[in-house]
mmCIF file of C-alpha atoms and ligand atoms in Angstrom:
data_model
loop_
_atom_site.group_PDB
_atom_site.id
_atom_site.type_symbol
_atom_site.label_atom_id
_atom_site.label_comp_id
_atom_site.label_asym_id
_atom_site.label_seq_id
_atom_site.Cartn_x
_atom_site.Cartn_y
_atom_site.Cartn_z
ATOM 1 C CA MET A 1 0.000 0.000 0.000
ATOM 2 C CA LYS A 2 1.172 3.533 -0.716
ATOM 3 C CA SER A 3 2.438 5.284 2.375
ATOM 4 C CA ASN A 4 0.772 7.736 4.710
ATOM 5 C CA ASN A 5 4.004 9.475 5.526
ATOM 6 C CA THR A 6 4.140 12.133 2.863
ATOM 7 C CA SER A 7 1.670 14.794 1.756
ATOM 8 C CA PRO A 8 -0.446 13.663 -1.196
ATOM 9 C CA GLN A 9 0.444 14.998 -4.665
ATOM 10 C CA ASN A 10 -2.305 13.309 -6.695
ATOM 11 C CA ILE A 11 -5.762 13.339 -5.146
ATOM 12 C CA LEU A 12 -8.586 11.410 -6.708
ATOM 13 C CA LEU A 13 -11.724 13.197 -5.534
ATOM 14 C CA GLY A 14 -14.904 11.118 -5.547
ATOM 15 C CA VAL A 15 -18.056 13.218 -5.495
ATOM 16 C CA SER A 16 -21.305 11.459 -4.621
ATOM 17 C CA GLY A 17 -24.751 12.946 -4.943
ATOM 18 C CA GLY A 18 -25.751 15.277 -2.143
ATOM 19 C CA ILE A 19 -26.410 18.978 -1.906
ATOM 20 C CA ALA A 20 -22.955 19.397 -0.332
ATOM 21 C CA CYS A 21 -21.519 18.778 -3.854
ATOM 22 C CA TYR A 22 -21.220 22.519 -4.311
ATOM 23 C CA LYS A 23 -18.607 22.601 -1.537
ATOM 24 C CA SER A 24 -16.452 20.167 -3.561
ATOM 25 C CA CYS A 25 -15.787 22.987 -6.047
ATOM 26 C CA ALA A 26 -14.274 25.174 -3.319
ATOM 27 C CA LEU A 27 -12.354 22.152 -2.038
ATOM 28 C CA ILE A 28 -10.750 21.596 -5.456
ATOM 29 C CA ARG A 29 -9.638 25.236 -5.597
ATOM 30 C CA LEU A 30 -8.043 24.932 -2.163
ATOM 31 C CA LEU A 31 -6.236 21.716 -3.083
ATOM 32 C CA LYS A 32 -4.989 23.271 -6.328
ATOM 33 C CA GLN A 33 -3.621 26.224 -4.344
ATOM 34 C CA HIS A 34 -1.478 23.640 -2.537
ATOM 35 C CA HIS A 35 -0.154 22.464 -5.939
ATOM 36 C CA ILE A 36 -2.044 19.199 -5.765
ATOM 37 C CA ASP A 37 -3.183 17.534 -8.957
ATOM 38 C CA VAL A 38 -6.872 16.680 -8.572
ATOM 39 C CA ARG A 39 -8.948 14.374 -10.758
ATOM 40 C CA VAL A 40 -12.653 13.956 -10.212
ATOM 41 C CA VAL A 41 -14.915 10.918 -10.307
ATOM 42 C CA LEU A 42 -18.618 11.751 -10.271
ATOM 43 C CA THR A 43 -21.434 9.382 -9.401
ATOM 44 C CA GLU A 44 -24.554 9.508 -11.541
ATOM 45 C CA ALA A 45 -26.472 11.332 -8.779
ATOM 46 C CA ALA A 46 -23.689 13.895 -8.240
ATOM 47 C CA SER A 47 -23.783 14.905 -11.911
ATOM 48 C CA HIS A 48 -27.337 16.172 -11.312
ATOM 49 C CA PHE A 49 -26.100 18.602 -8.651
ATOM 50 C CA VAL A 50 -22.963 19.951 -10.348
ATOM 51 C CA THR A 51 -22.146 19.364 -13.995
ATOM 52 C CA PRO A 52 -18.979 17.545 -15.114
ATOM 53 C CA LEU A 53 -18.002 20.673 -17.013
ATOM 54 C CA THR A 54 -17.607 22.642 -13.777
ATOM 55 C CA PHE A 55 -15.255 20.031 -12.347
ATOM 56 C CA GLN A 56 -13.371 19.779 -15.627
ATOM 57 C CA ALA A 57 -12.819 23.540 -15.660
ATOM 58 C CA LEU A 58 -11.668 23.552 -12.033
ATOM 59 C CA THR A 59 -9.261 20.611 -12.300
ATOM 60 C CA GLY A 60 -8.092 20.990 -15.900
ATOM 61 C CA HIS A 61 -8.790 17.283 -16.491
ATOM 62 C CA PRO A 62 -11.700 15.363 -17.997
ATOM 63 C CA VAL A 63 -14.119 14.075 -15.378
ATOM 64 C CA HIS A 64 -14.579 10.314 -14.953
ATOM 65 C CA GLN A 65 -18.120 9.050 -14.647
ATOM 66 C CA HIS A 66 -18.605 5.599 -16.084
ATOM 67 C CA LEU A 67 -17.210 2.216 -15.210
ATOM 68 C CA LEU A 68 -17.763 0.841 -18.667
ATOM 69 C CA ASP A 69 -16.374 3.685 -20.717
ATOM 70 C CA ALA A 70 -15.461 2.351 -24.190
ATOM 71 C CA ASP A 71 -12.556 4.791 -24.611
ATOM 72 C CA GLU A 72 -11.129 4.185 -21.165
ATOM 73 C CA GLU A 73 -11.790 0.534 -20.516
ATOM 74 C CA ASN A 74 -9.532 -0.920 -23.167
ATOM 75 C CA ALA A 75 -6.781 0.523 -20.984
ATOM 76 C CA MET A 76 -8.492 -0.630 -17.743
ATOM 77 C CA GLY A 77 -9.319 2.977 -16.880
ATOM 78 C CA HIS A 78 -10.418 2.385 -13.301
ATOM 79 C CA ILE A 79 -7.246 0.498 -12.370
ATOM 80 C CA ARG A 80 -5.101 3.158 -13.992
ATOM 81 C CA LEU A 81 -6.930 5.903 -12.103
ATOM 82 C CA ALA A 82 -6.586 4.014 -8.820
ATOM 83 C CA LYS A 83 -2.843 3.570 -9.420
ATOM 84 C CA TRP A 84 -2.406 7.258 -10.240
ATOM 85 C CA ALA A 85 -3.871 8.418 -6.920
ATOM 86 C CA ASP A 86 -1.833 8.720 -3.754
ATOM 87 C CA GLN A 87 -4.962 9.719 -1.821
ATOM 88 C CA LEU A 88 -8.606 8.863 -2.497
ATOM 89 C CA LEU A 89 -10.946 11.449 -0.994
ATOM 90 C CA ILE A 90 -14.725 11.210 -1.162
ATOM 91 C CA ALA A 91 -16.437 14.513 -0.450
ATOM 92 C CA PRO A 92 -19.337 14.515 -0.053
ATOM 93 C CA ALA A 93 -19.809 10.842 0.844
ATOM 94 C CA THR A 94 -23.498 9.949 0.917
ATOM 95 C CA SER A 95 -24.939 7.174 3.076
ATOM 96 C CA ASN A 96 -25.378 5.150 -0.123
ATOM 97 C CA ILE A 97 -21.732 5.269 -1.180
ATOM 98 C CA ILE A 98 -20.636 4.654 2.431
ATOM 99 C CA ALA A 99 -22.822 1.518 2.549
ATOM 100 C CA LYS A 100 -21.401 0.305 -0.776
ATOM 101 C CA PHE A 101 -17.800 0.829 0.385
ATOM 102 C CA SER A 102 -18.466 -0.873 3.673
ATOM 103 C CA HIS A 103 -19.900 -3.982 1.973
ATOM 104 C CA GLY A 104 -17.582 -4.200 -1.022
ATOM 105 C CA ILE A 105 -20.280 -3.478 -3.609
ATOM 106 C CA ALA A 106 -18.650 -2.317 -6.855
ATOM 107 C CA ASP A 107 -21.456 -1.394 -9.241
ATOM 108 C CA ASP A 108 -20.220 1.979 -10.478
ATOM 109 C CA LEU A 109 -16.897 3.686 -11.103
ATOM 110 C CA LEU A 110 -16.463 5.244 -7.639
ATOM 111 C CA SER A 111 -17.310 2.113 -5.627
ATOM 112 C CA THR A 112 -15.028 0.070 -7.903
ATOM 113 C CA LEU A 113 -12.216 2.570 -7.393
ATOM 114 C CA TYR A 114 -12.621 2.216 -3.642
ATOM 115 C CA LEU A 115 -11.831 -1.492 -3.963
ATOM 116 C CA ALA A 116 -9.025 -0.955 -6.483
ATOM 117 C CA ALA A 117 -7.338 1.860 -4.524
ATOM 118 C CA ASP A 118 -4.001 1.055 -2.915
ATOM 119 C CA CYS A 119 -3.565 4.413 -1.192
ATOM 120 C CA PRO A 120 -4.892 6.090 1.974
ATOM 121 C CA ILE A 121 -8.628 6.813 1.774
ATOM 122 C CA SER A 122 -10.551 9.629 3.484
ATOM 123 C CA ILE A 123 -14.247 10.343 3.362
ATOM 124 C CA ALA A 124 -16.259 13.408 4.353
ATOM 125 C CA PRO A 125 -19.804 12.169 5.047
ATOM 126 C CA ALA A 126 -22.750 14.446 4.299
ATOM 127 C CA MET A 127 -26.356 13.546 4.926
ATOM 128 C CA ASN A 128 -29.487 14.385 6.890
ATOM 129 C CA GLN A 129 -29.023 14.129 10.665
ATOM 130 C CA ALA A 130 -31.558 11.300 11.056
ATOM 131 C CA MET A 131 -29.800 9.269 8.366
ATOM 132 C CA TRP A 132 -26.417 9.868 10.015
ATOM 133 C CA LYS A 133 -27.735 8.714 13.393
ATOM 134 C CA LYS A 134 -29.287 5.450 12.064
ATOM 135 C CA PRO A 135 -27.457 2.488 13.623
ATOM 136 C CA VAL A 136 -26.881 0.896 10.212
ATOM 137 C CA CYS A 137 -25.108 4.032 9.008
ATOM 138 C CA GLN A 138 -22.988 4.193 12.172
ATOM 139 C CA GLU A 139 -22.089 0.503 11.744
ATOM 140 C CA ASN A 140 -20.966 1.177 8.177
ATOM 141 C CA ILE A 141 -18.827 4.112 9.320
ATOM 142 C CA GLN A 142 -17.285 1.946 12.020
ATOM 143 C CA ARG A 143 -16.502 -0.804 9.510
ATOM 144 C CA LEU A 144 -14.750 1.716 7.289
ATOM 145 C CA ARG A 145 -12.762 3.073 10.249
ATOM 146 C CA GLN A 146 -11.698 -0.470 11.069
ATOM 147 C CA GLN A 147 -10.548 -0.872 7.474
ATOM 148 C CA GLY A 148 -8.300 2.152 7.941
ATOM 149 C CA VAL A 149 -10.447 4.807 6.262
ATOM 150 C CA THR A 150 -10.154 8.291 7.784
ATOM 151 C CA ILE A 151 -13.525 9.876 8.503
ATOM 152 C CA ILE A 152 -13.511 13.679 8.311
ATOM 153 C CA GLY A 153 -16.509 15.298 10.036
ATOM 154 C CA PRO A 154 -19.438 15.509 9.689
ATOM 155 C CA GLU A 155 -20.252 18.722 11.513
ATOM 156 C CA ASN A 156 -23.220 19.658 13.634
ATOM 157 C CA GLY A 157 -25.469 22.463 12.532
ATOM 158 C CA GLN A 158 -28.205 23.699 10.246
ATOM 159 C CA GLN A 159 -28.821 21.409 7.278
ATOM 160 C CA ALA A 160 -30.049 22.202 3.761
ATOM 161 C CA CYS A 161 -33.326 20.365 4.520
ATOM 162 C CA GLY A 162 -34.003 22.629 7.520
ATOM 163 C CA ASP A 163 -33.046 20.079 10.208
ATOM 164 C CA THR A 164 -30.387 20.801 12.769
ATOM 165 C CA GLY A 165 -27.910 18.129 13.917
ATOM 166 C CA PRO A 166 -24.857 16.112 12.843
ATOM 167 C CA GLY A 167 -24.461 15.414 9.119
ATOM 168 C CA ARG A 168 -23.183 18.636 7.510
ATOM 169 C CA MET A 169 -20.151 17.998 5.365
ATOM 170 C CA ALA A 170 -16.951 19.340 6.946
ATOM 171 C CA GLU A 171 -15.902 22.674 5.464
ATOM 172 C CA PRO A 172 -13.382 22.511 2.571
ATOM 173 C CA GLU A 173 -10.745 24.284 4.744
ATOM 174 C CA GLN A 174 -11.066 21.591 7.418
ATOM 175 C CA ILE A 175 -10.876 18.753 4.885
ATOM 176 C CA CYS A 176 -7.864 20.319 3.219
ATOM 177 C CA GLN A 177 -6.144 20.908 6.535
ATOM 178 C CA GLN A 178 -6.778 17.377 7.724
ATOM 179 C CA LEU A 179 -5.387 15.891 4.507
ATOM 180 C CA LEU A 180 -2.322 18.067 4.300
ATOM 181 C CA SER A 181 -1.502 18.980 7.861
ATOM 182 C CA PRO A 182 1.588 17.399 9.358
ATOM 183 C CA ALA A 183 -0.398 17.425 12.614
ATOM 184 C CA ASN A 184 -2.137 14.267 11.370
ATOM 185 C CA ARG A 185 1.190 12.544 11.134
ATOM 186 C CA TYR A 186 1.966 13.287 14.750
ATOM 187 C CA LEU A 187 4.072 10.126 15.085
ATOM 188 C CA ASN A 188 6.092 10.677 11.912
ATOM 189 C CA GLY A 189 9.436 8.902 12.077
ATOM 190 C CA LYS A 190 8.678 7.204 15.409
ATOM 191 C CA LYS A 191 9.202 3.460 15.825
ATOM 192 C CA ILE A 192 6.435 1.835 17.827
ATOM 193 C CA LEU A 193 6.287 -1.711 19.162
ATOM 194 C CA ILE A 194 2.847 -2.984 20.179
ATOM 195 C CA SER A 195 1.784 -6.252 21.777
ATOM 196 C CA ALA A 196 -1.768 -7.450 21.238
ATOM 197 C CA GLY A 197 -4.186 -10.286 21.816
ATOM 198 C CA PRO A 198 -4.182 -13.086 24.353
ATOM 199 C CA THR A 199 -1.442 -15.640 24.898
ATOM 200 C CA ARG A 200 -2.067 -19.391 24.905
ATOM 201 C CA GLU A 201 -0.358 -21.530 27.498
ATOM 202 C CA ALA A 202 -0.327 -25.139 26.336
ATOM 203 C CA ILE A 203 -1.437 -27.967 28.618
ATOM 204 C CA ASP A 204 -1.083 -30.647 25.941
ATOM 205 C CA PRO A 205 -1.195 -30.552 22.096
ATOM 206 C CA VAL A 206 -4.965 -29.970 22.187
ATOM 207 C CA ARG A 207 -5.676 -27.848 25.263
ATOM 208 C CA TYR A 208 -4.479 -24.529 26.554
ATOM 209 C CA ILE A 209 -5.119 -21.818 29.154
ATOM 210 C CA SER A 210 -5.995 -18.411 27.703
ATOM 211 C CA ASN A 211 -8.226 -15.369 28.234
ATOM 212 C CA ARG A 212 -10.956 -13.403 26.484
ATOM 213 C CA SER A 213 -8.786 -10.759 24.805
ATOM 214 C CA SER A 214 -9.779 -10.307 21.139
ATOM 215 C CA GLY A 215 -6.752 -8.183 20.196
ATOM 216 C CA LYS A 216 -9.010 -5.411 18.877
ATOM 217 C CA MET A 217 -7.465 -2.634 20.972
ATOM 218 C CA GLY A 218 -3.874 -3.556 20.069
ATOM 219 C CA TYR A 219 -4.717 -3.864 16.355
ATOM 220 C CA ALA A 220 -6.574 -0.517 16.448
ATOM 221 C CA LEU A 221 -3.481 1.058 18.048
ATOM 222 C CA ALA A 222 -1.254 -0.444 15.352
ATOM 223 C CA GLN A 223 -3.477 0.907 12.614
ATOM 224 C CA ALA A 224 -3.838 4.377 14.141
ATOM 225 C CA ALA A 225 -0.070 4.610 14.788
ATOM 226 C CA GLU A 226 0.655 3.690 11.180
ATOM 227 C CA LYS A 227 -1.808 6.315 9.984
ATOM 228 C CA ALA A 228 -0.108 8.863 12.231
ATOM 229 C CA GLY A 229 3.161 8.191 10.409
ATOM 230 C CA ALA A 230 4.862 5.704 12.760
ATOM 231 C CA GLU A 231 6.772 2.599 11.724
ATOM 232 C CA VAL A 232 4.880 -0.128 13.567
ATOM 233 C CA THR A 233 5.787 -3.639 14.675
ATOM 234 C CA LEU A 234 2.919 -5.679 16.112
ATOM 235 C CA VAL A 235 3.632 -8.763 18.202
ATOM 236 C CA SER A 236 0.378 -10.628 18.407
ATOM 237 C CA GLY A 237 -0.998 -13.649 20.178
ATOM 238 C CA PRO A 238 -3.666 -15.676 18.317
ATOM 239 C CA THR A 239 -6.580 -13.510 17.094
ATOM 240 C CA HIS A 240 -9.112 -13.576 14.267
ATOM 241 C CA LEU A 241 -8.059 -10.126 13.055
ATOM 242 C CA ALA A 242 -6.319 -9.178 9.824
ATOM 243 C CA PRO A 243 -3.176 -7.177 10.568
ATOM 244 C CA PRO A 244 -3.226 -3.612 9.254
ATOM 245 C CA GLU A 245 -1.294 -3.109 6.020
ATOM 246 C CA GLN A 246 2.198 -1.670 6.335
ATOM 247 C CA VAL A 247 2.519 -3.041 9.851
ATOM 248 C CA ARG A 248 5.184 -5.670 10.522
ATOM 249 C CA LEU A 249 3.483 -8.597 12.239
ATOM 250 C CA ILE A 250 5.264 -11.101 14.480
ATOM 251 C CA ALA A 251 2.819 -13.897 15.371
ATOM 252 C CA VAL A 252 3.346 -15.743 18.647
ATOM 253 C CA GLU A 253 1.327 -18.094 20.858
ATOM 254 C CA SER A 254 2.650 -18.243 24.403
ATOM 255 C CA ALA A 255 3.822 -15.568 26.855
ATOM 256 C CA GLU A 256 7.373 -16.942 26.648
ATOM 257 C CA GLN A 257 7.338 -16.624 22.842
ATOM 258 C CA MET A 258 5.966 -13.095 23.195
ATOM 259 C CA ALA A 259 8.702 -12.206 25.680
ATOM 260 C CA ASN A 260 11.379 -13.658 23.357
ATOM 261 C CA ALA A 261 10.001 -11.655 20.435
ATOM 262 C CA ILE A 262 9.747 -8.357 22.327
ATOM 263 C CA ILE A 263 12.471 -7.988 24.958
ATOM 264 C CA PRO A 264 15.526 -8.377 22.647
ATOM 265 C CA ILE A 265 14.279 -5.711 20.193
ATOM 266 C CA ALA A 266 12.404 -3.262 22.462
ATOM 267 C CA SER A 267 15.420 -0.952 22.965
ATOM 268 C CA GLN A 268 15.323 -0.071 19.270
ATOM 269 C CA PHE A 269 11.863 1.505 19.604
ATOM 270 C CA ASP A 270 10.676 4.930 20.723
ATOM 271 C CA VAL A 271 7.485 3.563 22.270
ATOM 272 C CA TYR A 272 6.366 0.187 23.595
ATOM 273 C CA ILE A 273 2.630 -0.342 24.137
ATOM 274 C CA GLY A 274 1.704 -3.509 26.012
ATOM 275 C CA ALA A 275 -1.899 -4.059 24.927
ATOM 276 C CA ALA A 276 -1.628 -7.851 25.069
ATOM 277 C CA ALA A 277 -3.417 -9.753 27.805
ATOM 278 C CA VAL A 278 -0.414 -11.856 28.744
ATOM 279 C CA ALA A 279 -1.270 -14.945 30.787
ATOM 280 C CA ASP A 280 0.350 -14.573 34.177
ATOM 281 C CA TYR A 281 0.899 -18.330 34.600
ATOM 282 C CA ARG A 282 1.623 -21.382 32.440
ATOM 283 C CA PRO A 283 1.550 -25.115 33.190
ATOM 284 C CA VAL A 284 4.864 -26.415 34.524
ATOM 285 C CA LEU A 285 4.523 -29.560 32.424
ATOM 286 C CA VAL A 286 3.300 -29.538 28.822
ATOM 287 C CA GLU A 287 2.332 -33.090 27.881
ATOM 288 C CA ASP A 288 3.467 -34.021 24.385
ATOM 289 C CA ARG A 289 0.503 -36.396 23.951
ATOM 290 C CA LYS A 290 -3.161 -35.611 24.547
ATOM 291 C CA ILE A 291 -4.084 -36.227 28.189
ATOM 292 C CA LYS A 292 -6.755 -38.942 28.397
ATOM 293 C CA LYS A 293 -9.873 -38.605 30.503
ATOM 294 C CA GLN A 294 -9.079 -41.754 32.460
ATOM 295 C CA GLY A 295 -6.531 -41.169 35.165
ATOM 296 C CA ILE A 296 -6.412 -37.404 34.577
ATOM 297 C CA ASN A 297 -4.829 -35.356 37.299
ATOM 298 C CA THR A 298 -7.463 -32.879 38.504
ATOM 299 C CA SER A 299 -4.986 -30.135 39.208
ATOM 300 C CA ILE A 300 -2.457 -28.462 36.966
ATOM 301 C CA GLU A 301 0.711 -27.087 38.496
ATOM 302 C CA LEU A 302 1.441 -23.602 37.264
ATOM 303 C CA THR A 303 4.526 -21.433 37.132
ATOM 304 C CA GLN A 304 4.768 -17.674 36.634
ATOM 305 C CA ASN A 305 5.341 -16.184 33.179
ATOM 306 C CA PRO A 306 7.866 -13.405 32.583
ATOM 307 C CA ASP A 307 6.394 -9.926 33.048
ATOM 308 C CA ILE A 308 7.198 -8.565 29.594
ATOM 309 C CA ILE A 309 6.350 -4.928 30.144
ATOM 310 C CA ALA A 310 8.286 -4.747 33.428
ATOM 311 C CA ALA A 311 11.307 -6.242 31.640
ATOM 312 C CA VAL A 312 11.007 -3.688 28.813
ATOM 313 C CA ALA A 313 10.806 -0.855 31.349
ATOM 314 C CA LYS A 314 14.132 -2.045 32.859
ATOM 315 C CA LEU A 315 16.045 -1.906 29.560
ATOM 316 C CA THR A 316 18.681 0.704 28.728
ATOM 317 C CA PRO A 317 18.045 2.477 26.500
ATOM 318 C CA ARG A 318 14.402 2.169 27.263
ATOM 319 C CA PRO A 319 11.388 3.067 25.098
ATOM 320 C CA PHE A 320 8.501 5.161 26.419
ATOM 321 C CA VAL A 321 6.408 2.420 28.048
ATOM 322 C CA VAL A 322 2.607 2.314 27.999
ATOM 323 C CA GLY A 323 0.717 -0.431 29.797
ATOM 324 C CA PHE A 324 -2.901 -1.504 29.895
ATOM 325 C CA ALA A 325 -4.876 -2.599 32.914
ATOM 326 C CA ALA A 326 -8.204 -4.374 32.712
ATOM 327 C CA GLU A 327 -9.889 -4.136 36.083
ATOM 328 C CA THR A 328 -13.299 -5.075 37.412
ATOM 329 C CA HIS A 329 -13.147 -2.740 40.461
ATOM 330 C CA ASP A 330 -11.036 -0.176 42.322
ATOM 331 C CA LEU A 331 -9.612 0.868 38.975
ATOM 332 C CA GLU A 332 -7.489 3.898 39.865
ATOM 333 C CA ASN A 333 -5.836 2.188 42.794
ATOM 334 C CA TYR A 334 -4.816 -0.935 40.873
ATOM 335 C CA ALA A 335 -3.797 1.048 37.802
ATOM 336 C CA ARG A 336 -1.583 3.433 39.782
ATOM 337 C CA ASN A 337 0.041 0.521 41.635
ATOM 338 C CA LYS A 338 0.907 -1.109 38.298
ATOM 339 C CA LEU A 339 2.228 2.180 36.946
ATOM 340 C CA ARG A 340 4.613 2.396 39.889
ATOM 341 C CA ASP A 341 5.525 -1.302 40.344
ATOM 342 C CA LYS A 342 6.249 -1.917 36.657
ATOM 343 C CA ASN A 343 7.902 1.502 36.213
ATOM 344 C CA LEU A 344 5.593 2.499 33.328
ATOM 345 C CA ASP A 345 5.283 5.995 31.849
ATOM 346 C CA VAL A 346 1.546 5.758 31.210
ATOM 347 C CA ILE A 347 -1.155 3.223 32.006
ATOM 348 C CA ALA A 348 -4.531 2.971 30.276
ATOM 349 C CA ALA A 349 -7.166 1.329 32.418
ATOM 350 C CA ASN A 350 -10.548 0.031 31.435
ATOM 351 C CA ILE A 351 -13.287 -1.495 33.500
ATOM 352 C CA VAL A 352 -14.146 -4.939 32.157
ATOM 353 C CA GLY A 353 -17.325 -6.889 32.793
ATOM 354 C CA GLN A 354 -19.624 -3.909 32.141
ATOM 355 C CA SER A 355 -22.501 -4.029 29.639
ATOM 356 C CA ARG A 356 -20.508 -1.926 27.114
ATOM 357 C CA GLY A 357 -16.837 -1.973 26.190
ATOM 358 C CA GLY A 358 -14.088 -4.331 27.337
ATOM 359 C CA PHE A 359 -12.662 -7.484 25.849
ATOM 360 C CA ASP A 360 -14.493 -8.536 22.710
ATOM 361 C CA SER A 361 -16.288 -5.254 22.111
ATOM 362 C CA ASN A 362 -15.622 -2.815 19.257
ATOM 363 C CA GLU A 363 -15.835 0.043 21.707
ATOM 364 C CA ASN A 364 -14.268 0.986 24.977
ATOM 365 C CA ALA A 365 -13.720 3.797 27.471
ATOM 366 C CA LEU A 366 -10.368 4.445 29.125
ATOM 367 C CA ARG A 367 -8.959 6.180 32.160
ATOM 368 C CA VAL A 368 -5.342 6.992 31.527
ATOM 369 C CA PHE A 369 -2.909 7.673 34.379
ATOM 370 C CA TRP A 370 0.664 8.916 34.613
ATOM 371 C CA THR A 371 2.655 9.926 37.683
ATOM 372 C CA ASP A 372 1.254 13.416 38.065
ATOM 373 C CA GLY A 373 -1.891 13.380 35.990
ATOM 374 C CA GLN A 374 -4.771 11.549 34.407
ATOM 375 C CA GLN A 375 -7.225 11.831 31.526
ATOM 376 C CA THR A 376 -10.519 10.102 30.764
ATOM 377 C CA PHE A 377 -11.582 9.050 27.264
ATOM 378 C CA ALA A 378 -15.335 8.490 26.943
ATOM 379 C CA MET A 379 -16.894 5.367 25.403
ATOM 380 C CA THR A 380 -16.175 5.331 21.671
ATOM 381 C CA ASP A 381 -15.053 2.846 19.023
ATOM 382 C CA LYS A 382 -11.607 1.392 19.593
ATOM 383 C CA CYS A 383 -10.146 2.982 16.407
ATOM 384 C CA HIS A 384 -11.076 6.469 17.601
ATOM 385 C CA LEU A 385 -9.936 5.658 21.119
ATOM 386 C CA ALA A 386 -6.583 4.401 19.777
ATOM 387 C CA ASP A 387 -6.056 7.696 17.961
ATOM 388 C CA GLN A 388 -6.870 9.706 21.113
ATOM 389 C CA LEU A 389 -4.506 7.627 23.242
ATOM 390 C CA LEU A 390 -1.692 7.905 20.679
ATOM 391 C CA GLN A 391 -2.099 11.690 20.536
ATOM 392 C CA LEU A 392 -1.673 11.787 24.292
ATOM 393 C CA ILE A 393 1.416 9.556 24.036
ATOM 394 C CA ALA A 394 2.845 11.832 21.295
ATOM 395 C CA THR A 395 2.358 14.866 23.554
ATOM 396 C CA LYS A 396 4.076 13.121 26.452
ATOM 397 C CA LEU A 397 6.947 12.023 24.176
ATOM 398 C CA ASN A 398 7.569 15.636 23.233
ATOM 399 C CA GLU A 399 7.472 16.933 26.808
HETATM 400 O O1 C5P B 1 -0.352 -7.111 35.850
HETATM 401 P P1 C5P B 1 -1.313 -7.011 34.728
HETATM 402 O O2 C5P B 1 -1.365 -8.250 33.869
HETATM 403 O O3 C5P B 1 -2.678 -6.544 35.057
HETATM 404 O O4 C5P B 1 -0.683 -5.828 33.858
HETATM 405 C C1 C5P B 1 -1.183 -5.484 32.616
HETATM 406 C C2 C5P B 1 -0.084 -4.899 31.779
HETATM 407 O O5 C5P B 1 1.115 -5.654 31.900
HETATM 408 C C3 C5P B 1 -0.425 -4.944 30.305
HETATM 409 O O6 C5P B 1 0.178 -3.842 29.661
HETATM 410 C C4 C5P B 1 0.178 -6.262 29.857
HETATM 411 O O7 C5P B 1 0.466 -6.254 28.456
HETATM 412 C C5 C5P B 1 1.453 -6.321 30.698
HETATM 413 N N1 C5P B 1 1.905 -7.679 31.068
HETATM 414 C C6 C5P B 1 3.090 -8.162 30.542
HETATM 415 N N2 C5P B 1 3.540 -9.400 30.913
HETATM 416 C C7 C5P B 1 2.847 -10.146 31.787
HETATM 417 C C8 C5P B 1 1.639 -9.670 32.335
HETATM 418 C C9 C5P B 1 1.194 -8.424 31.948
HETATM 419 O O8 C5P B 1 3.731 -7.485 29.737
HETATM 420 N N3 C5P B 1 3.295 -11.353 32.114
#
């Protein structure tokens, strides 16, 4: 995949059909002022709001509208366009195009380009406030976030239909700033090592001791760090998640394997984030044949696993160390004790066992502590939460 680390030079602007289309014209002018080459793809509905001629005049290029264009398709026009772009931006993005992207439907040029694109993708949603709030729309947005798409806006306010609420397309200045601002690459040049998922401690070739960690938080952190410009290595226990593109993945099973993968290399990193739920204990004896029911010993002798994060915090040189704490009660107390005992720089604590958030959920809330301060992040999806936590880490790194 093309990198996130440099400002885009070639932006492919997808315009889908909403009244906010008129703002796309101002957006093109702004992007051109930044010496960016812009090419436009219009959906059928968008061409009823603003004509292709307007976009052609503004960009200086013909506008692309049809998937099966006889002139273009002999040269595989959509693939060529996708390859040309180093950023795909959809503004405005209607609920329809968002739903198509989120489900992989490719029945027109823009939705096909979304699948063919090998570059960072941003969308600026625009729709009526009731449509934006519909759970199905929010689920689609969340799916796109999880796939690494940056969501810009929408804003709250007066809408063209007379309603007031969230759904107004972000202003062209804000979109432009978010695409081009180095502030979005707040971890540029940083090397970040992240552990994620559970560990499995074998009892015999068939059975193991593990925990309910899904790995979602660690993977969201890896993705958000990569988007923020960091070079990311993810050491992961077994999960069902696809690793984010551009992230180096080291797959492990047990706590000992995780320790062996992390401790020898951790000094080379600027930041270590221990998001893995490392099993504290493992069986002393791992049988090499399946234990039979008859004559089974009803107790398993356990021995303590290495504390990976504490070992990383003892290294010299030592990365900035961020731990996680999943607690069911007395959160601040336990979290602060861990911060001190393991010599961490920051600890992010979440209450598990509540009706929302926690282990297998897509969302979470965090209370983050450091020696002389704390910050609370309200319940939100783990991708957004990861970005908020990383921004805090970036601020602390620069202090
Ligand atoms: O002590 P506790 O397991 O609650 O601490 C949680 C933090 O310590 C997490 O950041 C986790 O990744 C890390 N940890 C570790 N090695 C262990 C146990 C926990 O790195 N053996």
